[in-house]
Amino acid sequence: AQSVTQLGSHVSVSEGALVLLRCNYSSSVPPYLFWYVQYPNQGLQLLLKYTTGATLVKGINGFEAEFKKSETSFHLTKPSAHMSDAAEYFCAVSGGRDDKIIFGKGTRLHILP
Amino acid sequence: GAVVSQHPSRVICKSGTSVKIECRSLDFQATTMFWYRQFPKQSLMLMATSNEGSKATYEQGVEKDKFLINHASLTLSTLTVTSAHPEDSSFYICSARDPRRGYGYTFGSGTRLTVV
């Protein structure tokens, strides 16, 4: 079984500052890991995903995440926050290519001017 | 590519009536689709896995007689909320995987259901 824990339901950063959203996972099999972003009353947009291979994954809008097996983590980062980054971010895990995706509880990112 | 269309985007219905939500993969065939439910300011909870040509697999605690799922073709899955009650009001989102594009799922834009 898979599960995801996102640390911090709300994170506030200043515009231009580093964004760090934390995610730890639990999986009985090699995980596939995802970060999604959701804007109000909208569906989900995939930011990036890790399946196999390189542990540092680059995504859209300047985001990246690093898979650390020893720490069971998949934290999301962005060097410089932009106002448009304000949204809800979900970390998710899957047990395989055709497996269902399980979501964390989400982190609301606030960008301070 | 890999577009998933969900319809309607918003629906208001009266208690006791049924509502059908459609999820279509527009440019690919999806043997499997997933249905999620999201309460305000909360995460997405997987309700069921919809399999083309067979019965859906429901997550624990989800009433299969209340949330009817039909996946009659490779491009369409429907979720019917039967005898809706105000507590069924929620945001429902479907997703599907394009097998041509490797891993990762595409999500529909969601359906806001309000039961009055």
Coordinates of N, CA and C in Angstrom, one line a residue:
Chain A
A1 N 0.8 -1.2 0.0 CA 0.0 0.0 0.0 C 0.9 1.2 0.0
Q2 N 0.3 2.3 -0.5 CA 1.1 3.6 -0.6 C 0.4 4.7 0.2
S3 N 1.2 5.6 0.7 CA 0.6 6.8 1.3 C 1.6 7.9 1.2
V4 N 1.0 9.1 1.4 CA 1.8 10.3 1.3 C 1.5 11.2 2.4
T5 N 2.6 11.9 3.0 CA 2.4 12.9 4.0 C 3.0 14.2 3.5
Q6 N 2.2 15.2 3.5 CA 2.7 16.5 3.2 C 2.8 17.3 4.5
L7 N 4.0 17.8 4.7 CA 4.3 18.6 5.9 C 3.9 20.0 5.7
G8 N 3.0 20.5 6.5 CA 2.6 21.9 6.4 C 1.4 22.0 5.5
S9 N 0.2 22.4 6.0 CA -1.0 22.6 5.2 C -0.9 23.9 4.5
H10 N -0.2 24.9 5.1 CA 0.0 26.2 4.5 C 1.5 26.6 4.6
V11 N 2.0 27.1 3.5 CA 3.3 27.6 3.5 C 3.3 29.0 2.8
S12 N 3.9 30.0 3.5 CA 4.0 31.3 3.0 C 5.5 31.7 2.7
V13 N 5.7 32.2 1.5 CA 7.0 32.7 1.1 C 6.9 34.0 0.5
S14 N 7.9 34.8 0.5 CA 7.9 36.1 -0.1 C 8.2 35.9 -1.6
E15 N 7.7 36.8 -2.4 CA 8.0 36.8 -3.8 C 9.5 36.9 -4.1
G16 N 10.0 36.0 -4.9 CA 11.4 35.9 -5.1 C 12.2 35.0 -4.2
A17 N 11.6 34.5 -3.2 CA 12.2 33.6 -2.2 C 12.1 32.2 -2.7
L18 N 12.9 31.3 -2.0 CA 12.9 29.9 -2.3 C 11.6 29.3 -1.9
V19 N 11.0 28.4 -2.7 CA 9.9 27.6 -2.3 C 10.3 26.2 -2.0
L20 N 9.9 25.7 -0.9 CA 10.1 24.3 -0.5 C 8.9 23.7 0.1
L21 N 8.3 22.8 -0.6 CA 7.2 22.0 -0.1 C 7.6 20.6 0.2
R22 N 7.3 20.1 1.3 CA 7.8 18.8 1.8 C 6.8 17.7 1.6
C23 N 7.3 16.6 1.2 CA 6.5 15.4 0.9 C 7.3 14.2 1.3
N24 N 6.7 13.3 2.1 CA 7.3 12.0 2.5 C 6.3 11.0 2.1
Y25 N 6.8 9.8 1.6 CA 5.9 8.8 1.1 C 6.2 7.5 1.8
S26 N 5.3 6.6 1.7 CA 5.4 5.2 2.1 C 4.9 4.3 1.0
S27 N 5.7 3.3 0.7 CA 5.3 2.4 -0.4 C 6.0 1.1 -0.2
S28 N 5.2 0.1 -0.5 CA 5.7 -1.3 -0.3 C 6.4 -1.8 -1.6
V29 N 6.3 -1.0 -2.6 CA 7.0 -1.3 -3.9 C 7.7 0.0 -4.4
P30 N 8.6 -0.1 -5.3 CA 9.3 1.1 -5.8 C 8.2 2.1 -6.3
P31 N 8.2 3.3 -5.7 CA 7.1 4.3 -6.0 C 7.3 5.1 -7.3
Y32 N 6.2 5.4 -7.8 CA 6.1 6.5 -8.8 C 5.6 7.7 -8.0
L33 N 6.2 8.9 -8.2 CA 5.9 10.0 -7.4 C 5.6 11.2 -8.2
F34 N 4.6 12.0 -7.8 CA 4.1 13.1 -8.6 C 3.9 14.3 -7.7
W35 N 4.0 15.5 -8.4 CA 3.5 16.7 -7.8 C 2.5 17.3 -8.8
Y36 N 1.3 17.7 -8.2 CA 0.3 18.3 -9.0 C 0.0 19.7 -8.4
V37 N -0.5 20.6 -9.2 CA -0.9 21.9 -8.7 C -2.4 22.1 -9.1
Q38 N -3.1 22.7 -8.2 CA -4.5 23.0 -8.4 C -4.9 24.4 -8.1
Y39 N -5.5 25.1 -9.1 CA -6.0 26.4 -8.8 C -7.4 26.3 -8.5
P40 N -8.0 27.3 -7.8 CA -9.4 27.2 -7.3 C -10.4 26.8 -8.3
N41 N -11.2 25.8 -7.9 CA -12.3 25.3 -8.8 C -11.8 24.8 -10.1
Q42 N -10.6 24.3 -10.1 CA -10.1 23.7 -11.4 C -9.6 22.3 -11.1
G43 N -9.3 21.6 -12.2 CA -8.7 20.3 -12.0 C -7.2 20.4 -11.7
L44 N -6.5 19.3 -11.9 CA -5.1 19.2 -11.5 C -4.2 19.3 -12.7
Q45 N -3.1 19.9 -12.5 CA -2.1 20.0 -13.5 C -0.8 19.3 -13.0
L46 N -0.3 18.5 -13.8 CA 1.0 17.8 -13.4 C 2.2 18.7 -13.5
L47 N 2.9 18.9 -12.4 CA 4.1 19.7 -12.4 C 5.3 18.8 -12.8
L48 N 5.4 17.7 -12.2 CA 6.5 16.8 -12.5 C 6.2 15.4 -12.0
K49 N 7.0 14.5 -12.4 CA 6.9 13.1 -11.9 C 8.2 12.4 -11.9
Y50 N 8.3 11.4 -11.0 CA 9.5 10.5 -10.9 C 9.0 9.1 -11.1
T51 N 9.6 8.4 -12.0 CA 9.3 7.0 -12.2 C 10.5 6.2 -11.9
T52 N 11.5 6.3 -12.7 CA 12.8 5.6 -12.5 C 13.9 6.5 -13.1
G53 N 15.1 6.2 -12.8 CA 16.2 6.9 -13.4 C 16.7 8.1 -12.5
A54 N 17.0 9.2 -13.2 CA 17.5 10.3 -12.5 C 16.6 10.8 -11.3
T55 N 17.2 11.0 -10.2 CA 16.5 11.3 -9.0 C 16.1 12.7 -8.9
L56 N 16.8 13.6 -9.6 CA 16.4 15.0 -9.6 C 15.5 15.2 -10.9
V57 N 14.3 15.6 -10.6 CA 13.3 15.7 -11.7 C 12.9 17.2 -11.9
K58 N 13.0 17.6 -13.1 CA 12.6 19.0 -13.4 C 11.2 19.0 -14.0
G59 N 10.5 20.0 -13.6 CA 9.1 20.1 -14.1 C 8.8 21.4 -14.8
I60 N 7.5 21.7 -14.9 CA 7.1 23.0 -15.5 C 7.2 24.1 -14.6
N61 N 7.2 25.3 -15.1 CA 7.2 26.6 -14.3 C 8.4 26.7 -13.3
G62 N 9.5 26.1 -13.6 CA 10.7 26.2 -12.8 C 10.7 25.3 -11.6
F63 N 9.8 24.5 -11.4 CA 9.8 23.6 -10.3 C 10.7 22.3 -10.5
E64 N 11.2 21.8 -9.4 CA 11.9 20.6 -9.5 C 11.8 19.8 -8.2
A65 N 12.0 18.5 -8.2 CA 11.9 17.7 -7.0 C 13.0 16.6 -7.0
E66 N 13.4 16.2 -5.9 CA 14.4 15.2 -5.8 C 13.9 14.0 -5.0
F67 N 14.0 12.8 -5.6 CA 13.6 11.6 -5.0 C 14.8 11.1 -4.1
K68 N 14.5 11.0 -2.8 CA 15.6 10.5 -1.9 C 15.0 9.2 -1.2
K69 N 15.5 8.1 -1.7 CA 14.9 6.8 -1.2 C 15.3 6.7 0.3
S70 N 16.5 7.0 0.6 CA 16.9 6.8 2.0 C 16.1 7.7 3.0
E71 N 15.5 8.8 2.5 CA 14.7 9.6 3.4 C 13.2 9.5 3.1
T72 N 12.9 8.6 2.1 CA 11.5 8.5 1.6 C 10.9 9.8 1.4
S73 N 11.6 10.7 0.7 CA 11.1 12.0 0.5 C 11.1 12.4 -1.0
F74 N 10.3 13.4 -1.3 CA 10.1 13.9 -2.7 C 9.7 15.3 -2.5
H75 N 10.6 16.2 -2.0 CA 10.3 17.6 -1.8 C 10.3 18.4 -3.0
L76 N 9.4 19.3 -3.1 CA 9.3 20.2 -4.3 C 10.0 21.5 -4.0
T77 N 10.7 22.0 -5.0 CA 11.4 23.3 -4.8 C 11.3 24.2 -6.0
K78 N 11.4 25.5 -5.8 CA 11.5 26.4 -6.9 C 12.4 27.6 -6.3
P79 N 13.4 27.9 -7.1 CA 14.4 28.9 -6.6 C 13.8 30.3 -6.2
S80 N 12.9 30.7 -7.0 CA 12.4 32.1 -6.9 C 10.8 32.1 -7.1
A81 N 10.1 32.4 -6.0 CA 8.7 32.3 -6.1 C 8.1 33.5 -6.9
H82 N 7.0 33.2 -7.5 CA 6.3 34.2 -8.3 C 4.9 34.2 -7.8
M83 N 4.3 35.4 -7.9 CA 2.9 35.5 -7.4 C 2.0 34.5 -8.0
S84 N 2.2 34.1 -9.2 CA 1.3 33.2 -9.9 C 1.5 31.8 -9.4
D85 N 2.5 31.5 -8.5 CA 2.6 30.2 -7.9 C 1.7 29.9 -6.8
A86 N 1.0 30.9 -6.4 CA 0.0 30.7 -5.3 C -1.1 29.8 -5.7
A87 N -1.2 28.7 -5.0 CA -2.1 27.6 -5.4 C -2.0 26.5 -4.4
E88 N -2.8 25.4 -4.6 CA -2.7 24.2 -3.8 C -1.8 23.2 -4.5
Y89 N -0.9 22.6 -3.7 CA 0.0 21.6 -4.3 C -0.2 20.3 -3.6
F90 N -0.3 19.3 -4.5 CA -0.5 17.9 -4.0 C 0.7 17.0 -4.4
C91 N 1.2 16.3 -3.4 CA 2.1 15.3 -3.7 C 1.3 14.0 -3.8
A92 N 1.8 13.1 -4.7 CA 1.0 11.9 -4.9 C 2.0 10.7 -5.2
V93 N 1.5 9.5 -4.9 CA 2.3 8.3 -5.1 C 1.5 7.2 -5.8
S94 N 2.2 6.5 -6.6 CA 1.5 5.3 -7.2 C 2.4 4.1 -7.1
G95 N 1.8 3.0 -7.1 CA 2.6 1.7 -7.0 C 3.1 1.2 -8.3
G96 N 2.8 1.9 -9.4 CA 3.2 1.4 -10.7 C 2.5 2.1 -11.8
R97 N 2.9 1.8 -13.0 CA 2.4 2.5 -14.2 C 0.9 2.5 -14.3
D98 N 0.2 1.4 -13.9 CA -1.2 1.3 -14.1 C -1.9 1.3 -12.8
D99 N -1.2 1.7 -11.7 CA -1.8 1.7 -10.4 C -2.5 3.0 -10.1
K100 N -3.4 3.0 -9.2 CA -4.1 4.2 -8.8 C -3.1 5.2 -8.1
I101 N -3.5 6.4 -8.2 CA -2.7 7.5 -7.6 C -3.3 7.9 -6.2
I102 N -2.5 7.9 -5.2 CA -2.9 8.3 -3.9 C -2.3 9.7 -3.6
F103 N -3.2 10.6 -3.1 CA -2.8 12.0 -2.9 C -2.5 12.3 -1.4
G104 N -1.6 13.2 -1.2 CA -1.4 13.8 0.1 C -2.5 14.8 0.4
K105 N -2.5 15.4 1.5 CA -3.6 16.3 1.9 C -3.5 17.7 1.3
G106 N -2.3 17.9 0.7 CA -2.2 19.2 0.0 C -1.5 20.3 0.9
T107 N -0.8 21.2 0.2 CA -0.2 22.3 0.8 C -0.6 23.6 0.1
R108 N -1.2 24.5 0.8 CA -1.6 25.8 0.2 C -0.4 26.7 0.2
L109 N 0.1 27.1 -0.9 CA 1.2 28.0 -1.0 C 0.7 29.4 -1.2
H110 N 1.2 30.3 -0.3 CA 0.9 31.7 -0.3 C 2.1 32.5 -0.7
I111 N 2.0 33.4 -1.6 CA 3.1 34.2 -2.0 C 2.9 35.7 -1.4
L112 N 3.8 36.1 -0.7 CA 3.7 37.4 -0.1 C 4.4 38.5 -0.9
P113 N 3.8 39.6 -1.2 CA 4.5 40.6 -2.0 C 5.7 41.3 -1.4
Chain B
G1 N -1.9 17.0 -26.6 CA -2.5 15.6 -26.5 C -2.9 15.3 -25.0
A2 N -3.5 14.1 -24.8 CA -3.9 13.6 -23.5 C -4.8 14.5 -22.8
V3 N -5.9 14.8 -23.5 CA -6.9 15.7 -22.9 C -8.1 14.9 -22.4
V4 N -8.5 15.2 -21.2 CA -9.6 14.6 -20.5 C -10.7 15.6 -20.3
S5 N -11.9 15.4 -20.9 CA -13.0 16.3 -20.8 C -14.0 15.8 -19.8
Q6 N -14.4 16.7 -18.9 CA -15.4 16.3 -17.9 C -16.6 17.3 -18.0
H7 N -17.7 16.6 -17.9 CA -19.0 17.4 -18.1 C -20.1 16.9 -17.2
P8 N -20.9 17.8 -16.6 CA -20.8 19.2 -16.6 C -19.7 19.8 -15.7
S9 N -19.4 21.0 -15.8 CA -18.5 21.6 -14.8 C -19.1 22.0 -13.5
R10 N -20.4 22.3 -13.6 CA -21.2 22.7 -12.4 C -22.6 22.1 -12.6
V11 N -23.1 21.6 -11.5 CA -24.5 21.1 -11.5 C -25.1 21.3 -10.2
I12 N -26.4 21.8 -10.2 CA -27.2 21.9 -9.0 C -28.4 21.0 -9.1
C13 N -28.6 20.2 -8.2 CA -29.8 19.3 -8.2 C -30.5 19.3 -6.9
K14 N -31.7 18.8 -7.0 CA -32.5 18.7 -5.8 C -32.3 17.4 -5.1
S15 N -32.5 17.4 -3.8 CA -32.3 16.1 -3.0 C -33.2 15.1 -3.5
G16 N -32.7 13.9 -3.6 CA -33.5 12.8 -4.1 C -33.3 12.5 -5.6
T17 N -32.8 13.4 -6.3 CA -32.6 13.2 -7.8 C -31.2 12.6 -8.0
S18 N -31.0 12.1 -9.3 CA -29.8 11.6 -9.7 C -29.0 12.5 -10.6
V19 N -27.8 12.4 -10.6 CA -26.9 13.3 -11.5 C -25.9 12.4 -12.1
K20 N -25.7 12.6 -13.4 CA -24.6 11.9 -14.1 C -23.5 12.8 -14.5
I21 N -22.3 12.4 -14.3 CA -21.1 13.1 -14.7 C -20.3 12.3 -15.7
E22 N -19.9 13.0 -16.8 CA -19.2 12.3 -17.8 C -17.7 12.6 -17.8
C23 N -16.9 11.6 -18.1 CA -15.5 11.8 -18.3 C -15.1 11.2 -19.6
R24 N -14.5 12.0 -20.5 CA -14.1 11.5 -21.8 C -12.7 11.8 -22.0
S25 N -12.0 10.8 -22.6 CA -10.7 11.0 -23.1 C -10.8 11.3 -24.6
L26 N -10.3 12.5 -24.9 CA -10.6 13.1 -26.2 C -9.7 12.6 -27.3
D27 N -8.5 12.3 -27.0 CA -7.6 12.0 -28.1 C -6.8 10.7 -27.8
F28 N -7.3 9.9 -26.9 CA -6.7 8.6 -26.6 C -7.7 7.7 -26.0
Q29 N -7.3 6.4 -26.0 CA -8.2 5.4 -25.4 C -7.7 5.0 -24.0
A30 N -8.6 5.0 -23.1 CA -8.3 4.8 -21.7 C -9.0 3.6 -21.2
T31 N -8.3 2.5 -21.0 CA -8.9 1.3 -20.4 C -9.3 1.5 -18.9
T32 N -8.6 2.4 -18.3 CA -8.8 2.6 -16.9 C -8.9 4.1 -16.6
M33 N -10.0 4.5 -15.9 CA -10.1 5.8 -15.4 C -10.4 5.8 -13.9
F34 N -10.1 6.9 -13.3 CA -10.3 6.9 -11.8 C -11.2 8.1 -11.5
W35 N -12.0 7.9 -10.4 CA -12.9 8.9 -10.0 C -12.5 9.3 -8.5
Y36 N -12.3 10.6 -8.4 CA -12.0 11.2 -7.1 C -13.0 12.2 -6.6
R37 N -13.0 12.3 -5.3 CA -13.9 13.3 -4.7 C -13.1 14.2 -3.8
Q38 N -13.4 15.5 -3.9 CA -12.7 16.5 -3.1 C -13.6 17.4 -2.4
F39 N -13.5 17.4 -1.0 CA -14.3 18.3 -0.2 C -13.5 19.6 -0.1
P40 N -14.2 20.7 0.2 CA -13.6 22.0 0.2 C -12.3 22.0 1.1
K41 N -11.3 22.5 0.5 CA -10.0 22.7 1.2 C -9.4 21.4 1.7
Q42 N -9.8 20.3 1.0 CA -9.2 19.0 1.4 C -8.6 18.3 0.1
S43 N -8.1 17.2 0.4 CA -7.4 16.5 -0.7 C -8.3 15.7 -1.5
L44 N -7.8 15.1 -2.5 CA -8.6 14.2 -3.4 C -8.6 12.8 -2.8
M45 N -9.8 12.3 -2.7 CA -10.0 11.0 -2.2 C -10.4 10.1 -3.3
L46 N -9.7 9.0 -3.5 CA -10.1 8.1 -4.6 C -11.3 7.4 -4.2
M47 N -12.3 7.4 -5.2 CA -13.6 6.7 -4.9 C -13.6 5.3 -5.6
A48 N -13.1 5.3 -6.8 CA -13.2 4.0 -7.5 C -12.4 4.1 -8.8
T49 N -12.0 2.9 -9.2 CA -11.3 2.7 -10.5 C -12.3 2.1 -11.5
S50 N -12.4 2.8 -12.6 CA -13.3 2.4 -13.6 C -12.6 1.7 -14.7
N51 N -13.0 0.5 -15.0 CA -12.4 -0.4 -16.0 C -13.3 -0.6 -17.2
E52 N -12.8 -0.4 -18.3 CA -13.7 -0.5 -19.5 C -14.1 -2.0 -19.7
G53 N -15.4 -2.1 -19.8 CA -16.0 -3.5 -20.0 C -16.2 -4.3 -18.8
S54 N -15.9 -3.8 -17.7 CA -16.0 -4.6 -16.5 C -16.5 -3.7 -15.3
K55 N -16.8 -4.4 -14.2 CA -17.3 -3.6 -13.0 C -16.2 -2.7 -12.4
A56 N -16.6 -1.6 -11.9 CA -15.7 -0.7 -11.3 C -15.2 -1.3 -9.9
T57 N -14.0 -0.9 -9.5 CA -13.5 -1.3 -8.2 C -13.6 -0.1 -7.3
Y58 N -14.4 -0.3 -6.2 CA -14.6 0.8 -5.3 C -13.7 0.7 -4.1
E59 N -13.3 1.9 -3.6 CA -12.5 2.0 -2.4 C -13.4 1.7 -1.2
Q60 N -12.7 1.3 -0.2 CA -13.4 1.0 1.1 C -14.2 2.2 1.6
G61 N -15.4 2.0 1.9 CA -16.2 3.1 2.4 C -17.0 3.8 1.4
V62 N -16.8 3.5 0.1 CA -17.6 4.2 -0.9 C -18.8 3.3 -1.3
E63 N -20.0 3.9 -1.3 CA -21.2 3.1 -1.6 C -21.3 2.9 -3.1
K64 N -21.2 1.7 -3.5 CA -21.2 1.4 -4.9 C -22.7 1.5 -5.5
D65 N -23.7 1.4 -4.7 CA -25.0 1.5 -5.1 C -25.4 3.0 -5.2
K66 N -24.7 3.8 -4.5 CA -25.0 5.3 -4.6 C -24.2 5.9 -5.7
F67 N -23.0 5.5 -5.9 CA -22.1 6.1 -6.9 C -21.9 5.1 -8.0
L68 N -22.8 5.1 -9.0 CA -22.7 4.1 -10.0 C -21.7 4.6 -11.1
I69 N -20.8 3.7 -11.4 CA -19.8 3.9 -12.4 C -20.0 3.0 -13.6
N70 N -20.0 3.6 -14.8 CA -20.1 2.8 -16.0 C -19.0 3.2 -17.0
H71 N -18.3 2.3 -17.5 CA -17.2 2.5 -18.4 C -17.4 1.7 -19.7
A72 N -18.4 2.2 -20.4 CA -18.9 1.4 -21.5 C -18.0 1.5 -22.8
S73 N -17.1 2.4 -22.9 CA -16.3 2.5 -24.0 C -14.9 2.9 -23.6
L74 N -14.0 2.9 -24.5 CA -12.6 3.2 -24.2 C -12.3 4.7 -24.0
T75 N -13.4 5.5 -24.3 CA -13.2 6.9 -24.2 C -14.2 7.6 -23.2
L76 N -15.0 6.8 -22.6 CA -16.1 7.4 -21.8 C -16.3 6.6 -20.5
S77 N -16.3 7.3 -19.4 CA -16.7 6.7 -18.1 C -17.7 7.7 -17.5
T78 N -18.7 7.2 -16.9 CA -19.7 8.0 -16.2 C -19.8 7.7 -14.8
L79 N -20.1 8.7 -14.0 CA -20.3 8.6 -12.6 C -21.7 9.1 -12.3
T80 N -22.6 8.3 -11.8 CA -24.0 8.7 -11.5 C -24.2 8.7 -10.0
V81 N -24.5 9.9 -9.4 CA -24.8 10.0 -8.0 C -26.3 9.8 -7.9
T82 N -26.7 8.7 -7.3 CA -28.1 8.4 -7.2 C -28.7 8.9 -5.9
S83 N -29.9 9.3 -6.0 CA -30.7 9.8 -4.8 C -29.8 10.7 -4.0
A84 N -29.4 11.8 -4.7 CA -28.4 12.7 -4.1 C -28.9 13.4 -2.8
H85 N -28.0 13.6 -1.9 CA -28.3 14.4 -0.7 C -27.3 15.5 -0.5
P86 N -27.6 16.5 0.3 CA -26.7 17.6 0.5 C -25.3 17.2 0.8
E87 N -25.2 16.1 1.6 CA -23.8 15.7 2.0 C -23.0 15.1 0.8
D88 N -23.7 14.9 -0.3 CA -23.0 14.5 -1.6 C -22.4 15.7 -2.3
S89 N -22.7 16.9 -1.9 CA -22.2 18.1 -2.5 C -20.7 18.0 -2.4
S90 N -20.0 18.2 -3.5 CA -18.6 18.0 -3.5 C -18.0 18.4 -4.9
F91 N -16.7 18.3 -5.0 CA -16.0 18.5 -6.3 C -15.6 17.1 -6.7
Y92 N -16.0 16.7 -7.9 CA -15.7 15.3 -8.4 C -14.8 15.5 -9.6
I93 N -13.7 14.7 -9.6 CA -12.7 14.8 -10.6 C -12.4 13.4 -11.1
C94 N -12.2 13.3 -12.4 CA -11.8 12.0 -13.0 C -10.4 12.2 -13.6
S95 N -9.8 11.0 -13.8 CA -8.5 11.0 -14.4 C -8.3 9.8 -15.3
A96 N -7.5 9.9 -16.2 CA -7.2 8.8 -17.1 C -5.7 8.8 -17.6
R97 N -5.2 7.7 -17.9 CA -3.8 7.6 -18.4 C -3.8 7.3 -19.8
D98 N -3.0 8.1 -20.5 CA -2.8 7.8 -22.0 C -1.7 6.8 -22.1
P99 N -2.0 5.6 -22.5 CA -0.9 4.6 -22.6 C 0.2 4.9 -23.6
R100 N -0.1 5.8 -24.5 CA 1.0 6.2 -25.4 C 2.0 7.1 -24.8
R101 N 1.7 7.7 -23.7 CA 2.5 8.8 -23.2 C 3.3 8.4 -21.9
G102 N 3.4 7.0 -21.6 CA 4.1 6.6 -20.5 C 3.3 6.9 -19.2
Y103 N 4.0 7.4 -18.2 CA 3.4 7.5 -16.9 C 2.8 8.8 -16.6
G104 N 2.0 8.9 -15.7 CA 1.3 10.2 -15.3 C -0.1 10.2 -15.9
Y105 N -0.9 10.7 -15.1 CA -2.4 10.8 -15.4 C -2.8 12.2 -15.8
T106 N -3.8 12.2 -16.7 CA -4.4 13.5 -17.0 C -5.7 13.6 -16.3
F107 N -6.0 14.8 -15.7 CA -7.2 15.0 -14.9 C -8.2 15.8 -15.7
G108 N -9.4 15.5 -15.5 CA -10.5 16.4 -16.0 C -10.5 17.7 -15.2
S109 N -11.3 18.6 -15.6 CA -11.4 19.9 -14.9 C -12.3 19.9 -13.7
G110 N -13.0 18.8 -13.5 CA -13.8 18.7 -12.3 C -15.2 19.1 -12.5
T111 N -16.1 18.5 -11.6 CA -17.5 18.9 -11.6 C -17.9 19.3 -10.2
R112 N -18.4 20.5 -10.1 CA -18.9 21.0 -8.8 C -20.4 20.6 -8.6
L113 N -20.6 19.7 -7.7 CA -22.0 19.2 -7.5 C -22.5 19.9 -6.2
T114 N -23.7 20.5 -6.4 CA -24.4 21.1 -5.2 C -25.8 20.5 -5.2
V115 N -26.1 19.9 -4.0 CA -27.4 19.3 -3.8 C -28.2 20.1 -2.9
V116 N -29.3 20.6 -3.3 CA -30.1 21.5 -2.4 C -31.4 20.8 -2.0

